[in-house]
Amino acid sequence: MKYLAIVLFIFVFFFSTPLYSAETVIACIVSAEFQAYNDAINGFKQSLRDSGITPKLSIYNIKDRGKESVLTDIKTAKPALVLVLGNESLEIAISELSSFPVVFCMVTNYARSNDSATGVLMDITPETRLKEIKKILPGTKNIGILYTSESAASVTKITQAADKLNLTVVAKEVKNTNEFGTQLKSLIEQINCFLILPDIKLYNSQIIKFLLINTIAQKIPVIGLSRFYTKSGALLSIEPDYTSLGKQTGQLANRIIKGESPKNIDIEYPNKIVFSLNQNTAKTIGLTIQDSIIKEAVEVFQQ
């Protein structure tokens, strides 16, 4: 009986303990170095550790190493999973590493095109973004948007969400950047808030500078996409919490490592967002932000 008890103890101990205590090899592809990427990667690793998985994460920067060198190294390493950050990295992984399961984050405007990939988008749903704007700027009624064909679909979704929240979206298409000034001038007369959309065809550093100078002059608050915009002069920006984004991605990776297929895992949106404020811009355009709102901000720019 004593021998049988020992055998049962060994059986229960080993077979009830997770089989993922050994290091799990994961390849991570990035195309740039940003603090937001580092935050997401740290959140990703922490999420896996919390699930009992010890990640052996190798980071490959395609800008530093070159695409072919990175692909060769990853194929040789045979990782259990490929983590990608950014749209460029995702395109490479989907086209060149389809034999490996892929999980992504820090990606925008992605429509699923491959069964080997799933992940968490950076895109904040229109409902979430508009509700946050109403909370911070309760006097908002008419929201202005300039867009190109790149962001036309987003405008439709935002307009539909705005209708449910008693907000009006005034949107004007910009067919080339030379039209931006004219369209902005006509838009400013109809709005009391301007929303920047992710649109690589429209926004560059010069356009953003022009936008901020002209909207501030007309006392129109601008809602940006990240702290970069807020620091540059936007009244506020709404963005994902990047550590949380990484943790959320890690939860999907955990499911894949334990046997689920990426094609059976829905692509997700961020489950935690944050906002930053520019108090100097608020004073310049004559807005007073409630103290309770200021305390909620992840970062406040005073100068």
PDB file of C-alpha atoms in Angstrom:
ATOM      1  CA  MET A   1       0.000   0.000   0.000  1.00  0.00           C
ATOM      2  CA  LYS A   2       2.874   2.377   0.821  1.00  0.00           C
ATOM      3  CA  TYR A   3       4.443   1.676  -2.598  1.00  0.00           C
ATOM      4  CA  LEU A   4       1.079   2.262  -4.307  1.00  0.00           C
ATOM      5  CA  ALA A   5       0.645   5.590  -2.489  1.00  0.00           C
ATOM      6  CA  ILE A   6       4.080   6.761  -3.672  1.00  0.00           C
ATOM      7  CA  VAL A   7       3.285   5.778  -7.257  1.00  0.00           C
ATOM      8  CA  LEU A   8      -0.035   7.629  -7.100  1.00  0.00           C
ATOM      9  CA  PHE A   9       1.658  10.720  -5.665  1.00  0.00           C
ATOM     10  CA  ILE A  10       4.239  10.766  -8.482  1.00  0.00           C
ATOM     11  CA  PHE A  11       1.523  10.276 -11.102  1.00  0.00           C
ATOM     12  CA  VAL A  12      -0.672  13.051  -9.724  1.00  0.00           C
ATOM     13  CA  PHE A  13       2.246  15.475  -9.249  1.00  0.00           C
ATOM     14  CA  PHE A  14       3.732  15.121 -12.715  1.00  0.00           C
ATOM     15  CA  PHE A  15       0.560  14.804 -14.731  1.00  0.00           C
ATOM     16  CA  SER A  16      -1.351  17.588 -12.948  1.00  0.00           C
ATOM     17  CA  THR A  17       1.551  20.032 -13.312  1.00  0.00           C
ATOM     18  CA  PRO A  18       1.387  22.212 -16.473  1.00  0.00           C
ATOM     19  CA  LEU A  19       3.573  20.893 -19.251  1.00  0.00           C
ATOM     20  CA  TYR A  20       4.757  24.400 -20.166  1.00  0.00           C
ATOM     21  CA  SER A  21       7.236  25.033 -17.365  1.00  0.00           C
ATOM     22  CA  ALA A  22      10.161  24.618 -19.781  1.00  0.00           C
ATOM     23  CA  GLU A  23      11.146  27.606 -21.879  1.00  0.00           C
ATOM     24  CA  THR A  24       8.940  28.177 -24.912  1.00  0.00           C
ATOM     25  CA  VAL A  25      10.808  29.532 -27.922  1.00  0.00           C
ATOM     26  CA  ILE A  26       9.124  32.619 -29.394  1.00  0.00           C
ATOM     27  CA  ALA A  27      10.402  34.803 -32.231  1.00  0.00           C
ATOM     28  CA  CYS A  28       9.449  38.483 -32.113  1.00  0.00           C
ATOM     29  CA  ILE A  29       9.662  40.640 -35.250  1.00  0.00           C
ATOM     30  CA  VAL A  30       9.752  44.442 -35.016  1.00  0.00           C
ATOM     31  CA  SER A  31      10.487  47.083 -37.641  1.00  0.00           C
ATOM     32  CA  ALA A  32      11.447  49.932 -35.302  1.00  0.00           C
ATOM     33  CA  GLU A  33      12.347  50.718 -31.713  1.00  0.00           C
ATOM     34  CA  PHE A  34       9.677  52.557 -29.753  1.00  0.00           C
ATOM     35  CA  GLN A  35       8.984  52.725 -26.041  1.00  0.00           C
ATOM     36  CA  ALA A  36       5.425  51.625 -26.801  1.00  0.00           C
ATOM     37  CA  TYR A  37       6.813  48.448 -28.419  1.00  0.00           C
ATOM     38  CA  ASN A  38       8.946  47.755 -25.343  1.00  0.00           C
ATOM     39  CA  ASP A  39       5.926  48.234 -23.080  1.00  0.00           C
ATOM     40  CA  ALA A  40       3.867  45.820 -25.194  1.00  0.00           C
ATOM     41  CA  ILE A  41       6.630  43.190 -25.230  1.00  0.00           C
ATOM     42  CA  ASN A  42       7.040  43.402 -21.447  1.00  0.00           C
ATOM     43  CA  GLY A  43       3.290  42.998 -21.004  1.00  0.00           C
ATOM     44  CA  PHE A  44       3.323  40.032 -23.381  1.00  0.00           C
ATOM     45  CA  LYS A  45       6.071  38.229 -21.454  1.00  0.00           C
ATOM     46  CA  GLN A  46       4.414  38.927 -18.114  1.00  0.00           C
ATOM     47  CA  SER A  47       1.109  37.531 -19.363  1.00  0.00           C
ATOM     48  CA  LEU A  48       2.758  34.268 -20.434  1.00  0.00           C
ATOM     49  CA  ARG A  49       4.601  33.939 -17.131  1.00  0.00           C
ATOM     50  CA  ASP A  50       1.315  34.440 -15.285  1.00  0.00           C
ATOM     51  CA  SER A  51      -0.060  31.530 -17.343  1.00  0.00           C
ATOM     52  CA  GLY A  52       2.800  29.256 -16.335  1.00  0.00           C
ATOM     53  CA  ILE A  53       4.757  29.636 -19.576  1.00  0.00           C
ATOM     54  CA  THR A  54       8.398  30.717 -19.536  1.00  0.00           C
ATOM     55  CA  PRO A  55       9.010  32.553 -22.825  1.00  0.00           C
ATOM     56  CA  LYS A  56      12.410  32.420 -24.499  1.00  0.00           C
ATOM     57  CA  LEU A  57      11.868  35.506 -26.611  1.00  0.00           C
ATOM     58  CA  SER A  58      14.273  36.462 -29.386  1.00  0.00           C
ATOM     59  CA  ILE A  59      13.670  39.919 -30.880  1.00  0.00           C
ATOM     60  CA  TYR A  60      14.486  40.486 -34.557  1.00  0.00           C
ATOM     61  CA  ASN A  61      14.559  44.032 -35.930  1.00  0.00           C
ATOM     62  CA  ILE A  62      14.106  43.845 -39.694  1.00  0.00           C
ATOM     63  CA  LYS A  63      15.502  47.355 -40.152  1.00  0.00           C
ATOM     64  CA  ASP A  64      18.765  46.454 -38.408  1.00  0.00           C
ATOM     65  CA  ARG A  65      19.171  42.860 -39.562  1.00  0.00           C
ATOM     66  CA  GLY A  66      17.474  42.871 -42.948  1.00  0.00           C
ATOM     67  CA  LYS A  67      14.410  40.860 -43.931  1.00  0.00           C
ATOM     68  CA  GLU A  68      16.179  37.808 -45.394  1.00  0.00           C
ATOM     69  CA  SER A  69      18.547  37.404 -42.447  1.00  0.00           C
ATOM     70  CA  VAL A  70      15.656  37.589 -39.986  1.00  0.00           C
ATOM     71  CA  LEU A  71      13.589  35.054 -41.910  1.00  0.00           C
ATOM     72  CA  THR A  72      16.505  32.614 -42.130  1.00  0.00           C
ATOM     73  CA  ASP A  73      17.165  32.829 -38.384  1.00  0.00           C
ATOM     74  CA  ILE A  74      13.527  32.335 -37.472  1.00  0.00           C
ATOM     75  CA  LYS A  75      13.087  29.335 -39.753  1.00  0.00           C
ATOM     76  CA  THR A  76      16.225  27.788 -38.241  1.00  0.00           C
ATOM     77  CA  ALA A  77      15.055  28.445 -34.662  1.00  0.00           C
ATOM     78  CA  LYS A  78      11.643  26.803 -35.329  1.00  0.00           C
ATOM     79  CA  PRO A  79       9.764  28.817 -32.692  1.00  0.00           C
ATOM     80  CA  ALA A  80       6.496  27.664 -31.179  1.00  0.00           C
ATOM     81  CA  LEU A  81       5.052  31.061 -32.063  1.00  0.00           C
ATOM     82  CA  VAL A  82       5.924  34.255 -33.933  1.00  0.00           C
ATOM     83  CA  LEU A  83       4.998  37.546 -32.258  1.00  0.00           C
ATOM     84  CA  VAL A  84       4.916  40.550 -34.586  1.00  0.00           C
ATOM     85  CA  LEU A  85       4.645  44.239 -33.755  1.00  0.00           C
ATOM     86  CA  GLY A  86       3.566  46.663 -36.466  1.00  0.00           C
ATOM     87  CA  ASN A  87       1.905  46.352 -39.862  1.00  0.00           C
ATOM     88  CA  GLU A  88       5.138  45.935 -41.807  1.00  0.00           C
ATOM     89  CA  SER A  89       6.262  43.041 -39.624  1.00  0.00           C
ATOM     90  CA  LEU A  90       2.847  41.419 -39.899  1.00  0.00           C
ATOM     91  CA  GLU A  91       2.904  41.546 -43.706  1.00  0.00           C
ATOM     92  CA  ILE A  92       6.294  39.816 -43.731  1.00  0.00           C
ATOM     93  CA  ALA A  93       5.196  37.150 -41.252  1.00  0.00           C
ATOM     94  CA  ILE A  94       1.999  36.373 -43.153  1.00  0.00           C
ATOM     95  CA  SER A  95       3.713  36.107 -46.519  1.00  0.00           C
ATOM     96  CA  GLU A  96       6.948  34.381 -45.468  1.00  0.00           C
ATOM     97  CA  LEU A  97       6.253  32.514 -42.211  1.00  0.00           C
ATOM     98  CA  SER A  98       2.841  30.968 -42.810  1.00  0.00           C
ATOM     99  CA  SER A  99       4.021  27.608 -41.442  1.00  0.00           C
ATOM    100  CA  PHE A 100       4.254  29.154 -37.955  1.00  0.00           C
ATOM    101  CA  PRO A 101       1.371  30.432 -35.819  1.00  0.00           C
ATOM    102  CA  VAL A 102       1.477  34.229 -35.678  1.00  0.00           C
ATOM    103  CA  VAL A 103       0.091  36.564 -33.031  1.00  0.00           C
ATOM    104  CA  PHE A 104       0.262  40.333 -33.509  1.00  0.00           C
ATOM    105  CA  CYS A 105      -0.132  43.640 -31.716  1.00  0.00           C
ATOM    106  CA  MET A 106       0.632  47.317 -32.476  1.00  0.00           C
ATOM    107  CA  VAL A 107      -1.211  46.812 -35.782  1.00  0.00           C
ATOM    108  CA  THR A 108      -3.882  49.056 -37.321  1.00  0.00           C
ATOM    109  CA  ASN A 109      -6.509  48.640 -40.046  1.00  0.00           C
ATOM    110  CA  TYR A 110      -5.992  44.907 -40.511  1.00  0.00           C
ATOM    111  CA  ALA A 111      -8.630  42.692 -42.059  1.00  0.00           C
ATOM    112  CA  ARG A 112      -7.901  39.003 -41.538  1.00  0.00           C
ATOM    113  CA  SER A 113      -6.420  37.453 -44.655  1.00  0.00           C
ATOM    114  CA  ASN A 114      -4.526  34.478 -43.270  1.00  0.00           C
ATOM    115  CA  ASP A 115      -5.544  31.576 -41.037  1.00  0.00           C
ATOM    116  CA  SER A 116      -2.145  31.464 -39.336  1.00  0.00           C
ATOM    117  CA  ALA A 117      -2.474  34.901 -37.702  1.00  0.00           C
ATOM    118  CA  THR A 118      -4.560  36.505 -34.979  1.00  0.00           C
ATOM    119  CA  GLY A 119      -3.933  39.238 -32.463  1.00  0.00           C
ATOM    120  CA  VAL A 120      -4.973  42.520 -30.874  1.00  0.00           C
ATOM    121  CA  LEU A 121      -5.436  45.633 -32.977  1.00  0.00           C
ATOM    122  CA  MET A 122      -4.366  49.091 -31.822  1.00  0.00           C
ATOM    123  CA  ASP A 123      -7.597  50.466 -33.261  1.00  0.00           C
ATOM    124  CA  ILE A 124      -9.971  51.765 -30.633  1.00  0.00           C
ATOM    125  CA  THR A 125     -13.608  51.136 -31.512  1.00  0.00           C
ATOM    126  CA  PRO A 126     -15.540  54.247 -32.611  1.00  0.00           C
ATOM    127  CA  GLU A 127     -17.999  53.859 -29.721  1.00  0.00           C
ATOM    128  CA  THR A 128     -15.203  53.758 -27.154  1.00  0.00           C
ATOM    129  CA  ARG A 129     -13.382  56.748 -28.665  1.00  0.00           C
ATOM    130  CA  LEU A 130     -16.502  58.905 -28.910  1.00  0.00           C
ATOM    131  CA  LYS A 131     -17.659  58.093 -25.383  1.00  0.00           C
ATOM    132  CA  GLU A 132     -14.249  59.119 -24.082  1.00  0.00           C
ATOM    133  CA  ILE A 133     -14.440  62.399 -26.000  1.00  0.00           C
ATOM    134  CA  LYS A 134     -17.896  63.118 -24.535  1.00  0.00           C
ATOM    135  CA  LYS A 135     -16.616  62.386 -21.044  1.00  0.00           C
ATOM    136  CA  ILE A 136     -13.603  64.694 -21.340  1.00  0.00           C
ATOM    137  CA  LEU A 137     -15.319  67.367 -23.466  1.00  0.00           C
ATOM    138  CA  PRO A 138     -19.009  67.194 -22.540  1.00  0.00           C
ATOM    139  CA  GLY A 139     -19.821  70.248 -24.675  1.00  0.00           C
ATOM    140  CA  THR A 140     -18.852  68.480 -27.891  1.00  0.00           C
ATOM    141  CA  LYS A 141     -21.618  68.362 -30.499  1.00  0.00           C
ATOM    142  CA  ASN A 142     -20.081  68.509 -33.977  1.00  0.00           C
ATOM    143  CA  ILE A 143     -16.914  66.520 -34.699  1.00  0.00           C
ATOM    144  CA  GLY A 144     -14.867  67.335 -37.783  1.00  0.00           C
ATOM    145  CA  ILE A 145     -12.902  64.767 -39.788  1.00  0.00           C
ATOM    146  CA  LEU A 146     -10.748  65.044 -42.896  1.00  0.00           C
ATOM    147  CA  TYR A 147     -10.094  61.781 -44.690  1.00  0.00           C
ATOM    148  CA  THR A 148      -8.886  60.037 -47.839  1.00  0.00           C
ATOM    149  CA  SER A 149      -9.828  56.709 -49.393  1.00  0.00           C
ATOM    150  CA  GLU A 150      -7.473  55.151 -46.834  1.00  0.00           C
ATOM    151  CA  SER A 151      -9.756  56.025 -43.927  1.00  0.00           C
ATOM    152  CA  ALA A 152     -13.151  56.267 -45.641  1.00  0.00           C
ATOM    153  CA  ALA A 153     -14.406  53.041 -44.042  1.00  0.00           C
ATOM    154  CA  SER A 154     -13.478  54.365 -40.597  1.00  0.00           C
ATOM    155  CA  VAL A 155     -15.487  57.525 -41.222  1.00  0.00           C
ATOM    156  CA  THR A 156     -18.586  55.446 -41.962  1.00  0.00           C
ATOM    157  CA  LYS A 157     -18.219  53.515 -38.701  1.00  0.00           C
ATOM    158  CA  ILE A 158     -17.588  56.664 -36.666  1.00  0.00           C
ATOM    159  CA  THR A 159     -20.630  58.361 -38.182  1.00  0.00           C
ATOM    160  CA  GLN A 160     -22.830  55.388 -37.299  1.00  0.00           C
ATOM    161  CA  ALA A 161     -21.513  55.353 -33.729  1.00  0.00           C
ATOM    162  CA  ALA A 162     -21.944  59.126 -33.393  1.00  0.00           C
ATOM    163  CA  ASP A 163     -25.634  58.908 -34.327  1.00  0.00           C
ATOM    164  CA  LYS A 164     -26.242  56.667 -31.318  1.00  0.00           C
ATOM    165  CA  LEU A 165     -24.521  59.170 -29.010  1.00  0.00           C
ATOM    166  CA  ASN A 166     -26.321  62.281 -30.331  1.00  0.00           C
ATOM    167  CA  LEU A 167     -23.143  63.552 -31.958  1.00  0.00           C
ATOM    168  CA  THR A 168     -22.797  64.914 -35.487  1.00  0.00           C
ATOM    169  CA  VAL A 169     -19.840  64.044 -37.695  1.00  0.00           C
ATOM    170  CA  VAL A 170     -18.890  66.552 -40.372  1.00  0.00           C
ATOM    171  CA  ALA A 171     -16.497  64.787 -42.737  1.00  0.00           C
ATOM    172  CA  LYS A 172     -14.766  66.072 -45.855  1.00  0.00           C
ATOM    173  CA  GLU A 173     -12.669  64.043 -48.261  1.00  0.00           C
ATOM    174  CA  VAL A 174      -9.197  65.271 -49.194  1.00  0.00           C
ATOM    175  CA  LYS A 175      -8.209  63.900 -52.601  1.00  0.00           C
ATOM    176  CA  ASN A 176      -4.695  65.291 -52.410  1.00  0.00           C
ATOM    177  CA  THR A 177      -2.787  67.116 -49.676  1.00  0.00           C
ATOM    178  CA  ASN A 178      -2.951  70.403 -51.609  1.00  0.00           C
ATOM    179  CA  GLU A 179      -6.659  70.492 -50.754  1.00  0.00           C
ATOM    180  CA  PHE A 180      -6.065  70.115 -47.020  1.00  0.00           C
ATOM    181  CA  GLY A 181      -6.000  73.830 -46.177  1.00  0.00           C
ATOM    182  CA  THR A 182      -9.157  74.657 -48.118  1.00  0.00           C
ATOM    183  CA  GLN A 183     -11.086  71.726 -46.707  1.00  0.00           C
ATOM    184  CA  LEU A 184      -9.929  72.467 -43.169  1.00  0.00           C
ATOM    185  CA  LYS A 185     -11.021  76.103 -43.443  1.00  0.00           C
ATOM    186  CA  SER A 186     -14.531  75.169 -44.549  1.00  0.00           C
ATOM    187  CA  LEU A 187     -14.732  72.454 -41.881  1.00  0.00           C
ATOM    188  CA  ILE A 188     -13.701  74.684 -38.961  1.00  0.00           C
ATOM    189  CA  GLU A 189     -16.773  76.858 -39.479  1.00  0.00           C
ATOM    190  CA  GLN A 190     -19.068  73.890 -38.755  1.00  0.00           C
ATOM    191  CA  ILE A 191     -17.419  72.063 -35.828  1.00  0.00           C
ATOM    192  CA  ASN A 192     -16.326  72.422 -32.218  1.00  0.00           C
ATOM    193  CA  CYS A 193     -13.894  69.473 -32.165  1.00  0.00           C
ATOM    194  CA  PHE A 194     -11.530  67.867 -34.704  1.00  0.00           C
ATOM    195  CA  LEU A 195     -10.683  64.159 -34.708  1.00  0.00           C
ATOM    196  CA  ILE A 196      -7.486  62.841 -36.346  1.00  0.00           C
ATOM    197  CA  LEU A 197      -7.835  59.393 -37.921  1.00  0.00           C
ATOM    198  CA  PRO A 198      -5.026  56.956 -38.747  1.00  0.00           C
ATOM    199  CA  ASP A 199      -4.464  57.790 -42.425  1.00  0.00           C
ATOM    200  CA  ILE A 200      -1.008  57.386 -43.942  1.00  0.00           C
ATOM    201  CA  LYS A 201      -2.144  59.017 -47.205  1.00  0.00           C
ATOM    202  CA  LEU A 202      -3.093  62.226 -45.438  1.00  0.00           C
ATOM    203  CA  TYR A 203      -1.116  62.895 -42.289  1.00  0.00           C
ATOM    204  CA  ASN A 204       2.562  63.725 -42.156  1.00  0.00           C
ATOM    205  CA  SER A 205       4.544  66.028 -39.883  1.00  0.00           C
ATOM    206  CA  GLN A 206       3.896  69.134 -42.021  1.00  0.00           C
ATOM    207  CA  ILE A 207       0.149  68.489 -42.286  1.00  0.00           C
ATOM    208  CA  ILE A 208      -0.118  67.900 -38.536  1.00  0.00           C
ATOM    209  CA  LYS A 209       1.765  71.123 -37.798  1.00  0.00           C
ATOM    210  CA  PHE A 210      -0.488  73.066 -40.191  1.00  0.00           C
ATOM    211  CA  LEU A 211      -3.597  71.486 -38.642  1.00  0.00           C
ATOM    212  CA  LEU A 212      -2.600  72.336 -35.077  1.00  0.00           C
ATOM    213  CA  ILE A 213      -1.630  75.937 -35.847  1.00  0.00           C
ATOM    214  CA  ASN A 214      -4.943  76.617 -37.588  1.00  0.00           C
ATOM    215  CA  THR A 215      -7.242  74.822 -35.168  1.00  0.00           C
ATOM    216  CA  ILE A 216      -5.619  76.413 -32.117  1.00  0.00           C
ATOM    217  CA  ALA A 217      -5.992  79.828 -33.762  1.00  0.00           C
ATOM    218  CA  GLN A 218      -9.724  79.118 -34.164  1.00  0.00           C
ATOM    219  CA  LYS A 219      -9.987  77.644 -30.636  1.00  0.00           C
ATOM    220  CA  ILE A 220     -10.938  74.196 -31.942  1.00  0.00           C
ATOM    221  CA  PRO A 221      -9.695  71.281 -29.791  1.00  0.00           C
ATOM    222  CA  VAL A 222      -7.932  68.484 -31.672  1.00  0.00           C
ATOM    223  CA  ILE A 223      -8.092  64.836 -30.613  1.00  0.00           C
ATOM    224  CA  GLY A 224      -4.906  62.981 -31.549  1.00  0.00           C
ATOM    225  CA  LEU A 225      -3.793  59.365 -31.713  1.00  0.00           C
ATOM    226  CA  SER A 226      -0.921  59.281 -29.216  1.00  0.00           C
ATOM    227  CA  ARG A 227       1.085  61.351 -26.744  1.00  0.00           C
ATOM    228  CA  PHE A 228       3.167  62.589 -29.687  1.00  0.00           C
ATOM    229  CA  TYR A 229       0.156  64.551 -30.934  1.00  0.00           C
ATOM    230  CA  THR A 230      -0.672  65.880 -27.461  1.00  0.00           C
ATOM    231  CA  LYS A 231       2.886  67.045 -26.871  1.00  0.00           C
ATOM    232  CA  SER A 232       2.824  68.737 -30.295  1.00  0.00           C
ATOM    233  CA  GLY A 233      -0.302  70.737 -29.409  1.00  0.00           C
ATOM    234  CA  ALA A 234      -3.409  68.552 -29.674  1.00  0.00           C
ATOM    235  CA  LEU A 235      -5.677  69.096 -26.695  1.00  0.00           C
ATOM    236  CA  LEU A 236      -5.763  65.391 -25.964  1.00  0.00           C
ATOM    237  CA  SER A 237      -5.033  61.985 -27.436  1.00  0.00           C
ATOM    238  CA  ILE A 238      -6.721  58.665 -26.840  1.00  0.00           C
ATOM    239  CA  GLU A 239      -4.632  55.518 -27.246  1.00  0.00           C
ATOM    240  CA  PRO A 240      -4.315  51.944 -25.963  1.00  0.00           C
ATOM    241  CA  ASP A 241      -2.448  51.175 -22.774  1.00  0.00           C
ATOM    242  CA  TYR A 242       0.511  49.428 -24.420  1.00  0.00           C
ATOM    243  CA  THR A 243       1.472  47.202 -21.497  1.00  0.00           C
ATOM    244  CA  SER A 244      -2.136  46.046 -21.271  1.00  0.00           C
ATOM    245  CA  LEU A 245      -2.168  45.544 -25.048  1.00  0.00           C
ATOM    246  CA  GLY A 246       0.841  43.227 -24.702  1.00  0.00           C
ATOM    247  CA  LYS A 247      -0.813  41.299 -21.875  1.00  0.00           C
ATOM    248  CA  GLN A 248      -3.953  40.853 -23.954  1.00  0.00           C
ATOM    249  CA  THR A 249      -1.821  39.573 -26.849  1.00  0.00           C
ATOM    250  CA  GLY A 250      -0.073  37.214 -24.447  1.00  0.00           C
ATOM    251  CA  GLN A 251      -3.423  35.711 -23.480  1.00  0.00           C
ATOM    252  CA  LEU A 252      -4.058  34.856 -27.132  1.00  0.00           C
ATOM    253  CA  ALA A 253      -0.533  33.457 -27.464  1.00  0.00           C
ATOM    254  CA  ASN A 254      -1.127  31.269 -24.410  1.00  0.00           C
ATOM    255  CA  ARG A 255      -4.155  29.709 -26.114  1.00  0.00           C
ATOM    256  CA  ILE A 256      -2.142  29.018 -29.277  1.00  0.00           C
ATOM    257  CA  ILE A 257       0.781  27.493 -27.381  1.00  0.00           C
ATOM    258  CA  LYS A 258      -1.661  25.206 -25.587  1.00  0.00           C
ATOM    259  CA  GLY A 259      -3.088  23.913 -28.850  1.00  0.00           C
ATOM    260  CA  GLU A 260      -5.708  26.270 -30.297  1.00  0.00           C
ATOM    261  CA  SER A 261      -5.449  27.283 -33.935  1.00  0.00           C
ATOM    262  CA  PRO A 262      -5.089  31.031 -34.644  1.00  0.00           C
ATOM    263  CA  LYS A 263      -7.909  30.807 -37.192  1.00  0.00           C
ATOM    264  CA  ASN A 264     -10.307  29.876 -34.374  1.00  0.00           C
ATOM    265  CA  ILE A 265      -9.290  32.860 -32.210  1.00  0.00           C
ATOM    266  CA  ASP A 266     -11.051  36.144 -32.927  1.00  0.00           C
ATOM    267  CA  ILE A 267      -9.028  39.285 -33.498  1.00  0.00           C
ATOM    268  CA  GLU A 268      -9.527  41.619 -30.533  1.00  0.00           C
ATOM    269  CA  TYR A 269      -9.580  45.337 -29.788  1.00  0.00           C
ATOM    270  CA  PRO A 270      -7.766  46.933 -26.823  1.00  0.00           C
ATOM    271  CA  ASN A 271      -9.459  46.290 -23.509  1.00  0.00           C
ATOM    272  CA  LYS A 272      -7.815  49.272 -21.800  1.00  0.00           C
ATOM    273  CA  ILE A 273      -7.327  52.789 -23.131  1.00  0.00           C
ATOM    274  CA  VAL A 274      -5.633  55.888 -21.719  1.00  0.00           C
ATOM    275  CA  PHE A 275      -5.570  59.564 -22.630  1.00  0.00           C
ATOM    276  CA  SER A 276      -3.078  62.421 -22.373  1.00  0.00           C
ATOM    277  CA  LEU A 277      -3.811  66.150 -22.012  1.00  0.00           C
ATOM    278  CA  ASN A 278      -2.122  69.379 -23.035  1.00  0.00           C
ATOM    279  CA  GLN A 279      -3.025  71.974 -20.428  1.00  0.00           C
ATOM    280  CA  ASN A 280      -1.220  74.733 -22.289  1.00  0.00           C
ATOM    281  CA  THR A 281      -3.434  74.141 -25.332  1.00  0.00           C
ATOM    282  CA  ALA A 282      -6.531  74.081 -23.115  1.00  0.00           C
ATOM    283  CA  LYS A 283      -5.652  77.523 -21.715  1.00  0.00           C
ATOM    284  CA  THR A 284      -4.865  78.904 -25.181  1.00  0.00           C
ATOM    285  CA  ILE A 285      -8.231  77.878 -26.621  1.00  0.00           C
ATOM    286  CA  GLY A 286     -10.119  78.860 -23.468  1.00  0.00           C
ATOM    287  CA  LEU A 287     -11.117  75.434 -22.167  1.00  0.00           C
ATOM    288  CA  THR A 288     -11.193  74.400 -18.528  1.00  0.00           C
ATOM    289  CA  ILE A 289     -10.714  70.670 -17.934  1.00  0.00           C
ATOM    290  CA  GLN A 290     -12.216  69.260 -14.744  1.00  0.00           C
ATOM    291  CA  ASP A 291      -9.706  68.288 -12.052  1.00  0.00           C
ATOM    292  CA  SER A 292     -11.162  64.778 -11.915  1.00  0.00           C
ATOM    293  CA  ILE A 293     -10.406  64.361 -15.640  1.00  0.00           C
ATOM    294  CA  ILE A 294      -6.875  65.732 -15.276  1.00  0.00           C
ATOM    295  CA  LYS A 295      -6.169  63.175 -12.545  1.00  0.00           C
ATOM    296  CA  GLU A 296      -7.233  60.366 -14.882  1.00  0.00           C
ATOM    297  CA  ALA A 297      -4.794  61.401 -17.627  1.00  0.00           C
ATOM    298  CA  VAL A 298      -1.782  59.146 -18.140  1.00  0.00           C
ATOM    299  CA  GLU A 299       0.309  62.233 -18.936  1.00  0.00           C
ATOM    300  CA  VAL A 300      -0.311  65.968 -18.720  1.00  0.00           C
ATOM    301  CA  PHE A 301       1.759  68.415 -20.769  1.00  0.00           C
ATOM    302  CA  GLN A 302       1.969  71.834 -19.128  1.00  0.00           C
ATOM    303  CA  GLN A 303       4.268  73.701 -21.516  1.00  0.00           C
TER     304      GLN A 303
END
